[in-house]
Short mmCIF file of C-alpha atoms in Angstrom, two decimals:
data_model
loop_
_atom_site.label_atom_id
_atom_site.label_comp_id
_atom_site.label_asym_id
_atom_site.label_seq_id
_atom_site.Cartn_x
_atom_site.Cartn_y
_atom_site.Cartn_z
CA UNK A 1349 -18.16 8.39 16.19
CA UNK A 1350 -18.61 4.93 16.37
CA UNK A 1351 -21.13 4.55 18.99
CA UNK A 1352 -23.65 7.10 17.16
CA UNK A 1353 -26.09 4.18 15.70
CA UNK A 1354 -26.69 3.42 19.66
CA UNK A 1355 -28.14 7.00 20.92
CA UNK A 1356 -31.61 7.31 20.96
CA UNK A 1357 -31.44 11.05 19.87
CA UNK A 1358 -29.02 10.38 17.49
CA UNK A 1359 -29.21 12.86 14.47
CA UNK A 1360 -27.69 13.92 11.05
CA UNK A 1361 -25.65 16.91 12.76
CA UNK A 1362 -23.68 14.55 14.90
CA UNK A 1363 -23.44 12.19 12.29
CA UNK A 1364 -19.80 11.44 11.00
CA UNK A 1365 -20.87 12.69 7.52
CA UNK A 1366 -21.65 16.62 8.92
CA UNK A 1367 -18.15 16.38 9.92
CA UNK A 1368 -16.62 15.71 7.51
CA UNK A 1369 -18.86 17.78 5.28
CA UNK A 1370 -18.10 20.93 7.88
CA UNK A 1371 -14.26 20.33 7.32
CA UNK A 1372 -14.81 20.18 3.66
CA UNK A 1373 -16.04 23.69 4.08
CA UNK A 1374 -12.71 25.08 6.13
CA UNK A 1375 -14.05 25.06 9.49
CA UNK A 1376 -12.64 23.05 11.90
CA UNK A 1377 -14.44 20.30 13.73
CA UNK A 1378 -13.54 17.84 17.04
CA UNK A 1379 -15.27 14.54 17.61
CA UNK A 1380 -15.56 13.61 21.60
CA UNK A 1381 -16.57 10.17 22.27
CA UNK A 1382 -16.89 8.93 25.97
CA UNK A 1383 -18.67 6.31 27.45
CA UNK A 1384 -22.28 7.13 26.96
CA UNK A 1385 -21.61 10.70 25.23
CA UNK A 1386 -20.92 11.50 21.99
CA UNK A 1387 -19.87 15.06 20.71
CA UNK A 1388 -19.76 16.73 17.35
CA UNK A 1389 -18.16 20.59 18.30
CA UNK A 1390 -17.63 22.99 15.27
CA UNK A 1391 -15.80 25.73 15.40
CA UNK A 1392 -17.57 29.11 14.33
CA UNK A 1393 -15.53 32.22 13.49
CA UNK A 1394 -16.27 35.74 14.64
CA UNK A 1395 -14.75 39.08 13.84
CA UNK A 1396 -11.82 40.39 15.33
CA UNK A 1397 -10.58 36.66 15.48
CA UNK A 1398 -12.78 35.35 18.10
CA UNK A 1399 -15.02 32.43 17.83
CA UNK A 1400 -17.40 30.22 19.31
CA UNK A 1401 -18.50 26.66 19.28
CA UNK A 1402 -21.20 24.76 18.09
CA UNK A 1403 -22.57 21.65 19.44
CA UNK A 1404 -25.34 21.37 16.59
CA UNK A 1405 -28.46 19.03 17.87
CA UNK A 1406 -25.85 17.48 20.46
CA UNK A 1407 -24.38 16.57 22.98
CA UNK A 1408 -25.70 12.60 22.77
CA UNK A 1409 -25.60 11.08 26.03
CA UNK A 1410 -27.15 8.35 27.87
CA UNK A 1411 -27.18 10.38 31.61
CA UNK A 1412 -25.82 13.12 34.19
CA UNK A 1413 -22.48 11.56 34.55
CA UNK A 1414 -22.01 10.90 30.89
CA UNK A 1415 -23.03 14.14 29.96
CA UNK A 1416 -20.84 15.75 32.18
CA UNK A 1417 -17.73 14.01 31.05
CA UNK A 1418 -18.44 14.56 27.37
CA UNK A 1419 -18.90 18.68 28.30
CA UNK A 1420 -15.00 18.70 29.86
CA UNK A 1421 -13.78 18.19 26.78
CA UNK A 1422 -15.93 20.49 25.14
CA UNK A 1423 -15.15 23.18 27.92
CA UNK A 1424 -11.41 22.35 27.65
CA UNK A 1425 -11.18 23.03 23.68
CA UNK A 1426 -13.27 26.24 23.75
CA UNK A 1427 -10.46 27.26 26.65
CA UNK A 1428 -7.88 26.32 23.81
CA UNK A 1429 -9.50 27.92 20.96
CA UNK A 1430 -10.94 30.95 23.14
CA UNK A 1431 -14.19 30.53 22.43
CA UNK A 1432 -16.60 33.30 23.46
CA UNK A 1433 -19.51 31.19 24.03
CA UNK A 1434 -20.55 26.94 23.46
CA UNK A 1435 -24.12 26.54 22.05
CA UNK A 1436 -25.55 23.03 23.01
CA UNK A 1437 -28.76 22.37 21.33
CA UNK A 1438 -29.43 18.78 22.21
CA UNK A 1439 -32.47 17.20 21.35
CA UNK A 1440 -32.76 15.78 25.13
CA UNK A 1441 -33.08 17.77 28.39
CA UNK A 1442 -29.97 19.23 29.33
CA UNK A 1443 -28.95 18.05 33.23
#
């Protein structure tokens, strides 16, 4: 997440450090960086082996377009890791 200093929004649970600090704990994390976006997702588990993911205080993103590009690849891993539901909780309005 190297662009994170340049988000206005920007926030401790997209920093770099809440990554790493989620992996320390066994969960597994993905880092989406785009031009304009930014993307912390953690993976939460559920019974029965289901899960769902957790965009905590994110997505960052500068506009429609970026915001849209950084949710493909959100939308593609919770395809992978069949994800029941994605919880975005950004700080800014949502397009």
């Amino acid at each position: 997440m190297e662009n994170w200093k340049n988000f206005t929004y920007r926030n401790l649970w997209q920093h770099p450090s809440w990554d790493s600090f989620q992996k320390s704990m066994g969960l597994r994390a993905w880092v989406f960086e785009k031009p304009g976006a930014s993307a912390l997702v953690i993976r939460r588990p559920l019974p029965f082996g289901l899960c769902w993911l957790e965009v905590p205080r994110g997505p960052l993103f500068e506009d429609e377009a970026s915001f849209n590009a950084i949710l493909e690849d959100i939308k593609r891993v919770a395809r992978e890791e069949n994800a029941v539901f994605i919880r975005l909780s950004s700080y800014e309005e949502l397009p």
